[in-house]
Short mmCIF file of C-alpha atoms in Angstrom, two decimals:
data_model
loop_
_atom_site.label_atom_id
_atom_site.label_comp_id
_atom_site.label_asym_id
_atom_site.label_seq_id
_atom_site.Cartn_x
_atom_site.Cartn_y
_atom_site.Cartn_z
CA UNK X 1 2.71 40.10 12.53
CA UNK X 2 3.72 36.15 11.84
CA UNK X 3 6.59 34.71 14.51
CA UNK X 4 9.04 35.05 10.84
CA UNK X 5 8.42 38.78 10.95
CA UNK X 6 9.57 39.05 14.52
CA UNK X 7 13.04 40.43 15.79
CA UNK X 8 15.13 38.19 17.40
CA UNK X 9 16.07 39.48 21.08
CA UNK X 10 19.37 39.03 20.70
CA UNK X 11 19.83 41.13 17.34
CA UNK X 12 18.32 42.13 14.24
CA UNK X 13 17.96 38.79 12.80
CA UNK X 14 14.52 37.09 12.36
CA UNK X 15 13.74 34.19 15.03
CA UNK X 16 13.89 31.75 11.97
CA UNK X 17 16.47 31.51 9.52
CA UNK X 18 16.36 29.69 6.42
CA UNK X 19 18.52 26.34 6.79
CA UNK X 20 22.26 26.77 5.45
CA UNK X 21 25.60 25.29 6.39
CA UNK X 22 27.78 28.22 5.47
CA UNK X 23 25.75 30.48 7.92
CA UNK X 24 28.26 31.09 11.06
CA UNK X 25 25.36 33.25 13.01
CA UNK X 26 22.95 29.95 12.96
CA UNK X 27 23.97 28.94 16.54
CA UNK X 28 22.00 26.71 18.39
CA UNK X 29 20.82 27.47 21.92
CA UNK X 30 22.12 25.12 24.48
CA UNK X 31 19.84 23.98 27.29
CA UNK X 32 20.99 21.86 30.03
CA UNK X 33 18.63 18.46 30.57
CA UNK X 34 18.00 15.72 32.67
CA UNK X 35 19.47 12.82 31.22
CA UNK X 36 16.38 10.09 30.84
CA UNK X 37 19.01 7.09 30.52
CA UNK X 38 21.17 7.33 33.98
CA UNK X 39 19.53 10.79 35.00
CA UNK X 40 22.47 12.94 34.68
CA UNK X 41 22.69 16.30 33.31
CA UNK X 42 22.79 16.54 30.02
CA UNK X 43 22.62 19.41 27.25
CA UNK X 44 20.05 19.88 25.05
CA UNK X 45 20.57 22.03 21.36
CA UNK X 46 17.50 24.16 19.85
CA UNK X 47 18.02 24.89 16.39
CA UNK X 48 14.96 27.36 15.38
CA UNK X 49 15.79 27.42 11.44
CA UNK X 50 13.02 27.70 8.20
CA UNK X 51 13.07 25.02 5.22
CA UNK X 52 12.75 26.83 1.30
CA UNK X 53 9.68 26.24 0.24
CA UNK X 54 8.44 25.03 2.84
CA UNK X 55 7.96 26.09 6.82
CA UNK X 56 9.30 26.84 10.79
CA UNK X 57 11.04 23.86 12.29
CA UNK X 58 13.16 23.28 15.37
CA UNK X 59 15.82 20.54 15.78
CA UNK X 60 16.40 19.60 19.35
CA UNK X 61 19.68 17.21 19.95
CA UNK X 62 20.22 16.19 23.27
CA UNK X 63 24.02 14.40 24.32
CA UNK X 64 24.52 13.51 27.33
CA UNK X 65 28.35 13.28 28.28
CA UNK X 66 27.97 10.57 31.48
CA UNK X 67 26.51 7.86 29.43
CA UNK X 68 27.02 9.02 25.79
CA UNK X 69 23.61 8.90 25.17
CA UNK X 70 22.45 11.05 22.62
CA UNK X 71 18.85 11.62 20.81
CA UNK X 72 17.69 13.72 18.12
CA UNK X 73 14.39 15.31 17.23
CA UNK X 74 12.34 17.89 15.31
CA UNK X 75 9.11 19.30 15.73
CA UNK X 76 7.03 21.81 13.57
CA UNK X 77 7.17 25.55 14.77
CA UNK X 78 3.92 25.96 13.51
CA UNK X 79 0.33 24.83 13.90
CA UNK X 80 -0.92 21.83 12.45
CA UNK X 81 -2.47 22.47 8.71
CA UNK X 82 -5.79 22.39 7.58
CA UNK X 83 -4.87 19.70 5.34
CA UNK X 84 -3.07 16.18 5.27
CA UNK X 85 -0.60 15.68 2.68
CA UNK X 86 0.78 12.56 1.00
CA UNK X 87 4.03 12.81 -0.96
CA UNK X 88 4.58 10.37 -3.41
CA UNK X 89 8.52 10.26 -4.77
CA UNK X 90 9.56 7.82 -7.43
CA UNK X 91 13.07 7.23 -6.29
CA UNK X 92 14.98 6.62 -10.11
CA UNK X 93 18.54 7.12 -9.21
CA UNK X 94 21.21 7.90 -6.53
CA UNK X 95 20.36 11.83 -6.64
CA UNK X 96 17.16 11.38 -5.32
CA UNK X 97 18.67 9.54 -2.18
CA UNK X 98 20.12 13.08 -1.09
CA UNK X 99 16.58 14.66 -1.21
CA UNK X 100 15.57 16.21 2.36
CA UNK X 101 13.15 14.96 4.14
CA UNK X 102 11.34 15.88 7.21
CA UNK X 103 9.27 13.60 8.97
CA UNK X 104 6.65 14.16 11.73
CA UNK X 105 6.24 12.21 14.34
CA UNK X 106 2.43 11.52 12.86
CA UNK X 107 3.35 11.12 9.77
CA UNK X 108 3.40 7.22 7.66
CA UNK X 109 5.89 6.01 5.89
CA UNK X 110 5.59 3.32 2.76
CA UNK X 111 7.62 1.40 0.47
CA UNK X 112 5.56 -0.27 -1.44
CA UNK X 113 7.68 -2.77 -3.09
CA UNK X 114 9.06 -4.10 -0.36
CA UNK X 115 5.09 -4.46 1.64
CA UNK X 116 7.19 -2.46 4.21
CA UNK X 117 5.65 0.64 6.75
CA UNK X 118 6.61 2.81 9.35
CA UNK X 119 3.28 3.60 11.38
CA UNK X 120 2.82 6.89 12.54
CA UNK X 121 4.19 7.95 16.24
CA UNK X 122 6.35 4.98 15.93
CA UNK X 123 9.18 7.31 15.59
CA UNK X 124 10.02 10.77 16.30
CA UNK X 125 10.10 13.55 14.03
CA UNK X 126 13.60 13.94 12.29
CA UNK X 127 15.30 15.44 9.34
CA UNK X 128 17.13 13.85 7.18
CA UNK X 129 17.72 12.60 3.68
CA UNK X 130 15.99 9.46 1.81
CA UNK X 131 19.12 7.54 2.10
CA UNK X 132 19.11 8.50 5.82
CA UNK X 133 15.43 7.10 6.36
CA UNK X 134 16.35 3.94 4.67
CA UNK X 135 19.29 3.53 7.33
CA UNK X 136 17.48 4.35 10.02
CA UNK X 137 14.51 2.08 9.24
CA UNK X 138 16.93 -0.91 8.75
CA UNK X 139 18.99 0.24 12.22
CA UNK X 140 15.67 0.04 14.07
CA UNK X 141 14.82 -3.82 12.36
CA UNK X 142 18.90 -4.56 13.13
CA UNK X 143 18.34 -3.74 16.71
CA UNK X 144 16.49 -6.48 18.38
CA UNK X 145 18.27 -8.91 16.09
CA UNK X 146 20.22 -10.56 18.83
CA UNK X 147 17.28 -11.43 20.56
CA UNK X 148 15.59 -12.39 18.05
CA UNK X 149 18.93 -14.79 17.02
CA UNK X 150 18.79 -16.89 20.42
CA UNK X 151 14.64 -17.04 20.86
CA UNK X 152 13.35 -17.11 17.56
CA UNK X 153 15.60 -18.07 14.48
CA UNK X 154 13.83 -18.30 11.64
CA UNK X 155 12.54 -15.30 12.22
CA UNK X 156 15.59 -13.44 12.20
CA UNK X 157 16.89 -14.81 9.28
CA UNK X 158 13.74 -13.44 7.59
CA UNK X 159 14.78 -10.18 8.84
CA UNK X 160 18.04 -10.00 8.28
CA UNK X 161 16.73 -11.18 4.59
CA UNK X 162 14.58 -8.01 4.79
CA UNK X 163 17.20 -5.62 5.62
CA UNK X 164 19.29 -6.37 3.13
CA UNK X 165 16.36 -5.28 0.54
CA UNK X 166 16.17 -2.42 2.64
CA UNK X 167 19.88 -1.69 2.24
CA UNK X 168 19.95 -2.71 -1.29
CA UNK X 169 17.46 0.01 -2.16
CA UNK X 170 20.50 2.59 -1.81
CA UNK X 171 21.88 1.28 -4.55
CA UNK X 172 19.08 1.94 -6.50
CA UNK X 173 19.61 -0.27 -9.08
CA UNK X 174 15.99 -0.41 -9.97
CA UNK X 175 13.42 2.10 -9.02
CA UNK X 176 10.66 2.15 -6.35
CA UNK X 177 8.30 4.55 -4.31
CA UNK X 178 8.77 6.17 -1.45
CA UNK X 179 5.47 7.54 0.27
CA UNK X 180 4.74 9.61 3.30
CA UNK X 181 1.49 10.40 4.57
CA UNK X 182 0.92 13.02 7.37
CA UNK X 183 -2.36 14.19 8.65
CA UNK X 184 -1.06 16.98 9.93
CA UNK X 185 0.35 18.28 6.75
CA UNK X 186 3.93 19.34 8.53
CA UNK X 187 6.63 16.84 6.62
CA UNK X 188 8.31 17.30 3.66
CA UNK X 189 9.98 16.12 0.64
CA UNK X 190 12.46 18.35 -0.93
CA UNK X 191 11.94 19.40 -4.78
CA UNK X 192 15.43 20.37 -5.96
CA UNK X 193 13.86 22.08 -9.11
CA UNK X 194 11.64 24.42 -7.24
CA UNK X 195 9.56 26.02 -7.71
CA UNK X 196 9.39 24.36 -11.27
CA UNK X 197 7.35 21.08 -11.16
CA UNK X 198 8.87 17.66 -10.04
CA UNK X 199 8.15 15.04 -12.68
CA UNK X 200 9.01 12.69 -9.31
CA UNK X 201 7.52 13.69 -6.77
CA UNK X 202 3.74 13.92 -6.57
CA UNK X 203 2.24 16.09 -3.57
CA UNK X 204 -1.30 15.35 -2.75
CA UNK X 205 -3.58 17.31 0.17
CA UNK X 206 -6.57 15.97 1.35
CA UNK X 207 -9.16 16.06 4.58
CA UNK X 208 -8.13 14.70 7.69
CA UNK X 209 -11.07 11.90 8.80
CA UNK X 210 -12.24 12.71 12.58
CA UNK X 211 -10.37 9.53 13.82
CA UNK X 212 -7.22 11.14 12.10
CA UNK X 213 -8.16 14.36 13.95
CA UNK X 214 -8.34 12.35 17.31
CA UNK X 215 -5.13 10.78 16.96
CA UNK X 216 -3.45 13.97 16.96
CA UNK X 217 -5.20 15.53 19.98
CA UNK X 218 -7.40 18.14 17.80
CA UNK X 219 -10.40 16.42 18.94
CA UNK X 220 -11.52 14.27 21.66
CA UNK X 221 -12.31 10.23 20.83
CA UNK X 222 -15.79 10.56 21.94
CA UNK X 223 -16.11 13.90 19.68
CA UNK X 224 -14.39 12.14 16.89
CA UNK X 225 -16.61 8.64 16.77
CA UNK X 226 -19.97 11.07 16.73
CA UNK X 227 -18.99 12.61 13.83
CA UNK X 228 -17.49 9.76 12.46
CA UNK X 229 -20.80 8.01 12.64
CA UNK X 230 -23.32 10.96 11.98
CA UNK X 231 -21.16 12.06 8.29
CA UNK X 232 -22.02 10.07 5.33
CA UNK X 233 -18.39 9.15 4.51
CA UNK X 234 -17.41 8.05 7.56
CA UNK X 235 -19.22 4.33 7.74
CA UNK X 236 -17.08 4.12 4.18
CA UNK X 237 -14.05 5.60 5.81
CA UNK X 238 -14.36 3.09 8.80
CA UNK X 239 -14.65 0.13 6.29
CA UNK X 240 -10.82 0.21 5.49
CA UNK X 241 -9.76 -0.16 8.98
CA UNK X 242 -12.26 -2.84 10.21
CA UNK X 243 -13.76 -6.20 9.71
CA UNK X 244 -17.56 -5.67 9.48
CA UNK X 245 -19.94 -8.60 10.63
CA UNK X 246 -23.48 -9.10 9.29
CA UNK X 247 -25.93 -11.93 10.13
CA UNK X 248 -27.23 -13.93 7.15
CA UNK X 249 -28.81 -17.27 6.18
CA UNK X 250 -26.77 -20.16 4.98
CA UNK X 251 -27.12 -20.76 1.27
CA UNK X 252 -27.18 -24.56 1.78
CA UNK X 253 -28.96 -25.43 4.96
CA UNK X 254 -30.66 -21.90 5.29
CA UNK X 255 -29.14 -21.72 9.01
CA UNK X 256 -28.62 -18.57 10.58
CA UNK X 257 -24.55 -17.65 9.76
CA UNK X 258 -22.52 -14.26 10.19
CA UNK X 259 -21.12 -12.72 6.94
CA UNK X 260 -17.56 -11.10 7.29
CA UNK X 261 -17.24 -8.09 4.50
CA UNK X 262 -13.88 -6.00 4.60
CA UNK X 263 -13.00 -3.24 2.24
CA UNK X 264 -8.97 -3.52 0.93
CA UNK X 265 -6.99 -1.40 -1.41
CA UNK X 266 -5.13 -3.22 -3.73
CA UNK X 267 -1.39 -1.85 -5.10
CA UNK X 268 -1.61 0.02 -8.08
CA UNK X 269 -5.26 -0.56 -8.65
CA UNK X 270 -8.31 -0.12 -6.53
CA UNK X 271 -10.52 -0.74 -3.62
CA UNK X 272 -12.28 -4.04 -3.48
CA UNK X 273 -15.00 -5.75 -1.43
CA UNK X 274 -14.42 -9.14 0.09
CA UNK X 275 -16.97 -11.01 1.87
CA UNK X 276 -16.94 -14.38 3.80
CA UNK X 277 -19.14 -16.08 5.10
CA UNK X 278 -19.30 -19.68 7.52
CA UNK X 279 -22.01 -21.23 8.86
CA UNK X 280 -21.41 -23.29 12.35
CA UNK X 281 -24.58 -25.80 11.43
CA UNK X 282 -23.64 -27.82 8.08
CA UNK X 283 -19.74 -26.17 7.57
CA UNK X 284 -20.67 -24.51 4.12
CA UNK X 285 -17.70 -21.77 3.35
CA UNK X 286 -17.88 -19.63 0.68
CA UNK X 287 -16.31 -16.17 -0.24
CA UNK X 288 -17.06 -13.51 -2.75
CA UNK X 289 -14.87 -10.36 -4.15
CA UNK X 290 -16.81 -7.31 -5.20
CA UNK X 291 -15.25 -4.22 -7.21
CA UNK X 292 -15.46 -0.58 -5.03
CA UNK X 293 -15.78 0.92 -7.61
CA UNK X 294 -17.86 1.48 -10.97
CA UNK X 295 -17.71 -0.42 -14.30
CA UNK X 296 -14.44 0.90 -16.59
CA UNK X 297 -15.53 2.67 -19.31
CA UNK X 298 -12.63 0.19 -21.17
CA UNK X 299 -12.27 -3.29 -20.83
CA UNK X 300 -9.41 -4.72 -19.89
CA UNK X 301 -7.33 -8.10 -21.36
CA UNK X 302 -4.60 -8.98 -19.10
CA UNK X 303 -1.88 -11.95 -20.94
CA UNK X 304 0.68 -13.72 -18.49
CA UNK X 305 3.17 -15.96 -20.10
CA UNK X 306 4.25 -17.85 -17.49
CA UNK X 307 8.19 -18.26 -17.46
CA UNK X 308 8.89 -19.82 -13.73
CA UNK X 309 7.30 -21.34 -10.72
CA UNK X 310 7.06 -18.05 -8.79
CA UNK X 311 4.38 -16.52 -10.74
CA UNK X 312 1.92 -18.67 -9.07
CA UNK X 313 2.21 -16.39 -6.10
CA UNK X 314 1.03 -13.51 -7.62
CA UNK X 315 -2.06 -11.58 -6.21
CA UNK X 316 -5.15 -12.23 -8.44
CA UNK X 317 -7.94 -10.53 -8.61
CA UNK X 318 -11.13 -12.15 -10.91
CA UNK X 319 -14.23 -10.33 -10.80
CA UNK X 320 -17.87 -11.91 -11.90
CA UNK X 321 -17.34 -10.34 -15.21
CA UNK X 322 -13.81 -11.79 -16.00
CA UNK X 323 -13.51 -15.11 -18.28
CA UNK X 324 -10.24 -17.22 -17.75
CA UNK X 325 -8.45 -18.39 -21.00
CA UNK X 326 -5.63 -20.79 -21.99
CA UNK X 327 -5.24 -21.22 -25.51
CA UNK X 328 -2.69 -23.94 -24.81
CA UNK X 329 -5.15 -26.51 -22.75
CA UNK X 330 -7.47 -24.79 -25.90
CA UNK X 331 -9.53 -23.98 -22.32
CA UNK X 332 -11.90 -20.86 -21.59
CA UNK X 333 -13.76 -20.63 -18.01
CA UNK X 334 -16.87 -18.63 -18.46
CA UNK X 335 -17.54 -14.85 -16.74
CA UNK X 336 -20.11 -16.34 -14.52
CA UNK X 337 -17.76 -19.72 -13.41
CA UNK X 338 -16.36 -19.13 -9.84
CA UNK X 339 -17.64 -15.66 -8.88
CA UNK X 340 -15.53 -12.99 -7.61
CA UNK X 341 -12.25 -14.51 -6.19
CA UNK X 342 -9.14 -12.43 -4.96
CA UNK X 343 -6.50 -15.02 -4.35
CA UNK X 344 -3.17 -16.49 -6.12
CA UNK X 345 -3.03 -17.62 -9.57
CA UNK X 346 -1.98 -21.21 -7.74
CA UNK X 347 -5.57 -20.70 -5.72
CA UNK X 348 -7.05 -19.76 -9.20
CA UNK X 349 -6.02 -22.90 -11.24
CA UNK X 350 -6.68 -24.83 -8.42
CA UNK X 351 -9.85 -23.57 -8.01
CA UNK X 352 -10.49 -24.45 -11.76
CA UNK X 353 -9.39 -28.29 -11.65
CA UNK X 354 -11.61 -28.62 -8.40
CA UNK X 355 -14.59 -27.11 -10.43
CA UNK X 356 -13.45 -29.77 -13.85
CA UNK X 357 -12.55 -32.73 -12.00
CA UNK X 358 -13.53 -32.93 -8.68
CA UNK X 359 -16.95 -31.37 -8.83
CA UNK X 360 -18.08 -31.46 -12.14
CA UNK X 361 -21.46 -33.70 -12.35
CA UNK X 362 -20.55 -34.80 -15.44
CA UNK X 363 -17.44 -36.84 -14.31
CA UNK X 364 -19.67 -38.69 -11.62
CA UNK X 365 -22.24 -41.35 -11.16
CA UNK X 366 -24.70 -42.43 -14.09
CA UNK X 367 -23.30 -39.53 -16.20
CA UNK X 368 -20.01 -40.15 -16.25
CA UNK X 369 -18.80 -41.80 -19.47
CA UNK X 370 -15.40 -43.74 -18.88
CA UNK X 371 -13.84 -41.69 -21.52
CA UNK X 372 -15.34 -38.33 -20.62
CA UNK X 373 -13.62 -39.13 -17.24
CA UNK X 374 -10.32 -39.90 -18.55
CA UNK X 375 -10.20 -36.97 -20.31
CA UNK X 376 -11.16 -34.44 -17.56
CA UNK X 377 -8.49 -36.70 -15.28
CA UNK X 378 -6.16 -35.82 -17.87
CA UNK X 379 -7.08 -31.92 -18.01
CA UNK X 380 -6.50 -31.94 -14.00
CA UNK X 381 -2.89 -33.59 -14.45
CA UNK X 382 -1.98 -30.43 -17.18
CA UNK X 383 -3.14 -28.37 -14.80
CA UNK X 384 -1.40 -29.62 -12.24
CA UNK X 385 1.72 -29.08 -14.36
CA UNK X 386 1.17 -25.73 -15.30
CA UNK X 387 0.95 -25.21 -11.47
CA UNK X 388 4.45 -26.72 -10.77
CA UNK X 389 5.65 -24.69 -13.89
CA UNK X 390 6.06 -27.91 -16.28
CA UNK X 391 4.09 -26.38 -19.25
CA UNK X 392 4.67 -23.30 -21.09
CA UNK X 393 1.45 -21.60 -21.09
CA UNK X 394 -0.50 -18.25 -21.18
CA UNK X 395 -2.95 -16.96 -18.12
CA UNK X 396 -5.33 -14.57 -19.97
CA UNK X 397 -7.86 -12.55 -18.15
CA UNK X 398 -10.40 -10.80 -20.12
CA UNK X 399 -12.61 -8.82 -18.18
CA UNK X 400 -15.16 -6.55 -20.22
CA UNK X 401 -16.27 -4.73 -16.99
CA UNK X 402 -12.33 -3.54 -16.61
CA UNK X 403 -12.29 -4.64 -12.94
CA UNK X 404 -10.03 -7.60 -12.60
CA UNK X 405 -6.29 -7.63 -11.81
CA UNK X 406 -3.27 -9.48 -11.65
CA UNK X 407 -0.11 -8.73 -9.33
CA UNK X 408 3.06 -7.29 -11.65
CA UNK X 409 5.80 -8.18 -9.47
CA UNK X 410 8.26 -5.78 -11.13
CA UNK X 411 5.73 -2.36 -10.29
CA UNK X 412 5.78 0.15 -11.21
CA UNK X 413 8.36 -0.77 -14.15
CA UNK X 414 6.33 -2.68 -16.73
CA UNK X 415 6.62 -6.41 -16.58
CA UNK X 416 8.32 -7.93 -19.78
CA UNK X 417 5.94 -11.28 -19.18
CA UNK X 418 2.43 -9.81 -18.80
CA UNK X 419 0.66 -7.51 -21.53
CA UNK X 420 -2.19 -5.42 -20.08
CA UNK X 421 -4.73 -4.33 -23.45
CA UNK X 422 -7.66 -1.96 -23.03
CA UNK X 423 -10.21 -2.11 -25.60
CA UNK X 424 -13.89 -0.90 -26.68
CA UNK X 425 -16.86 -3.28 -25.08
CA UNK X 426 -18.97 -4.90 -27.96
CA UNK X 427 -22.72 -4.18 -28.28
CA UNK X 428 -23.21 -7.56 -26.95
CA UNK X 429 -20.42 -7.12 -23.76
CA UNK X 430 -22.74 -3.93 -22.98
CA UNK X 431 -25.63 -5.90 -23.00
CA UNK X 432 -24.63 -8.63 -20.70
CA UNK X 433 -23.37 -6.43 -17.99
CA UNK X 434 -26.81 -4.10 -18.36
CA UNK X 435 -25.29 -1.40 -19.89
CA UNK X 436 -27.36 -0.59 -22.82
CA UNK X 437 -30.64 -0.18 -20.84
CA UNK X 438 -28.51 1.61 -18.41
CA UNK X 439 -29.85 5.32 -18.45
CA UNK X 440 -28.44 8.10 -16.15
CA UNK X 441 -29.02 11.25 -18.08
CA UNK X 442 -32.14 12.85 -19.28
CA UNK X 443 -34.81 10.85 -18.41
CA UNK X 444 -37.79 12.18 -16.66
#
């Protein structure tokens, strides 16, 4: 018999009732409490209540009437699941703000747009609303803002910046995501057309890791790193939360050096490999991106008109495969040019006068023809307006291999200023990325 089956002592009831406001027999039980602010009584209030559609839950509120302090909480009734889940909500307008919402105390939560994140066990578990999340998150940044006023200014005022995004977002004059990831699969995000689909709301499960298990006291640390390091996923698994460090010769001096290689996910595209590496004898620095993941079976044309200053601080992601156009400079940077770079598109065209200018052989010594020169110094200076957003230009990225990227700043709405094409590979694209002697099926 489940703990919902079960008779309540008191009547007929079950223990847990579904969740309603016009219900007059869902009285909570009242505890009293040692008050942990000036250690007076207090009283605690258990709620033991059930969610539609979803599970057990009890709400604790504890008010204490000596100091008026006051604290609320919920916890899951039941066990923890055999599966994370991540809810994904596309917040479009002010009706989704009244969703319901409960959050575990393990349990992430991410707004993408705003770079923001609430790490798990940072907070307690609570029920609420989106809209009440949102104000709760900005209460908690709000809180420390007097000290932060008299030690460190310019800090606050970047906060206080901050929270006014945050507080904007009720307004919800453009949409953005909401997403909440908890191992232990107990929080929720209401679907107000169940138990029809949510066109919204995407609900994903997946395996907890062993570190994820750890963290929530399922298994020890000790238990957890052994089978972290004895499964075959887990040395890819422990690659997004560390720095790995590999020893390596110098490609100048040949010096023994220590490569740095760290696995990222990039917004709204995918996971990407970028290594470092410095060598102590002769200073040589150089860094490389690689693509986690296969070759597209598309390539992909990205086309950035660029309208204002600011774009130059968008993410950039150019893979070996990618060539760089402007048809305005009439310019084109070969696939092989620079490597794999994940930077700005100010570190980019930077990047590109250094490699035309600065350290082009041509522009030097015996083989530098006076009017060669001028003409490269010339290139550099257009380039140099482009970068302080003098010249009306286009950024094109063609990339045959479909794994370059560049940051739209308006995700996920489309952005009016950049064109993203996907388009068949050419015999001759498949050759030079390997493709056409590439065979995976039926060979002996």
């Amino acid at each position: 018999m489940s703990i919902i089956e079960e008779k309540d002592v008191r009547g007929d009831g079950p223990v847990f009732k579904d969740i309603s406001a016009e219900d007059d027999d869902m009285q909570p039980t009242v505890i009293e409490s040692l008050c942990m602010n000036c250690y007076e009584n207090g009283s605690t209030r258990l709620l033991l209540t059930k969610i539609p559609f979803f599970k057990e839950i009890i709400i604790s509120s504890f008010t204490c009437s000596h100091c008026n302090w006051s604290n609320t909480e919920i916890q899951s009734a039941g066990r923890i699941q055999d599966q994370g889940v991540t809810y994904t909500l596309l917040v479009r307008s002010k009706d989704d703000l009244n969703r319901e919402v409960v959050k575990a105390d393990s349990a992430t939560t991410r707004i993408p747009e705003l770079d923001f994140e609430i790490p798990a066990f940072t907070q307690k578990g609570s029920l609420s609303t989106i809209e009440g999340l949102i104000e709760r998150a900005a209460a908690g940044l709000e809180q420390e803002q007097p000290i932060r006023k008299a030690t460190a200014p310019d800090v606050a005022e970047k906060i206080d910046e901050f929270i006014e995004k945050l507080k904007k977002l009720k307004e919800v004059e453009h949409e953005f995501t909401l997403v909440i990831d908890d191992p232990s699969g107990n929080s929720f995000v209401e679907n107000p057309y169940a138990p029809q689909k949510d066109e919204a709301l995407s609900v994903v499960h997946y395996k907890r890791t062993a570190q994820q298990d750890a963290q929530l006291g399922i298994k020890a640390d000790e238990d957890a790193q052994e089978e972290e390091d004895g499964k075959p996923g887990g040395d890819i698994e422990s690659l997004r939360n560390e720095v790995l460090v590999f020893n390596t010769n110098c490609p100048e001096c040949n010096a023994p050096a220590n490569t740095n290689m760290k696995l990222v996910q990039i917004p709204h595209f995918k996971e990407v490999i970028i290594m470092a590496t410095n060598c102590d004898s002769c200073g040589h620095r150089t860094n490389e991106v690689k693509s986690g993941g296969a070759t597209e079976e598309l390539g992909t044309k990205i086309t950035l008109h660029l309208t204002d200053p600011s774009d130059m601080s968008r993410d950039l992601l150019k893979s070996e495969t990618c060539s760089v156009l402007i048809p305005e400079l009439e310019f084109e940077l070969g696939m092989a040019a620079l490597g794999g770079k994940f930077t700005t598109l100010e570190g980019l065209l930077t990047d590109i006068k250094q490699l035309i200018v600065s350290k082009n052989p041509f522009a030097c010594g015996d083989s530098g023809a006076p009017e060669r020169a001028e003409k490269l110094q010339l290139f550099g200076k257009k380039i140099e307006q482009v970068i302080a957003g003098e010249l009306d230009v286009h950024i094109i990225l063609d990339d045959p291999a479909g794994n370059s990227y560049l940051q739209n700043v308006y995700a996920p709405d489309p952005d009016p200023e950049m064109k993203v094409e996907k388009y068949e590979r050419t015999f001759e694209q498949n050759e030079d990325l390997g493709l056409n002697d590439m065979k995976t099926e039926g060979y002996q």
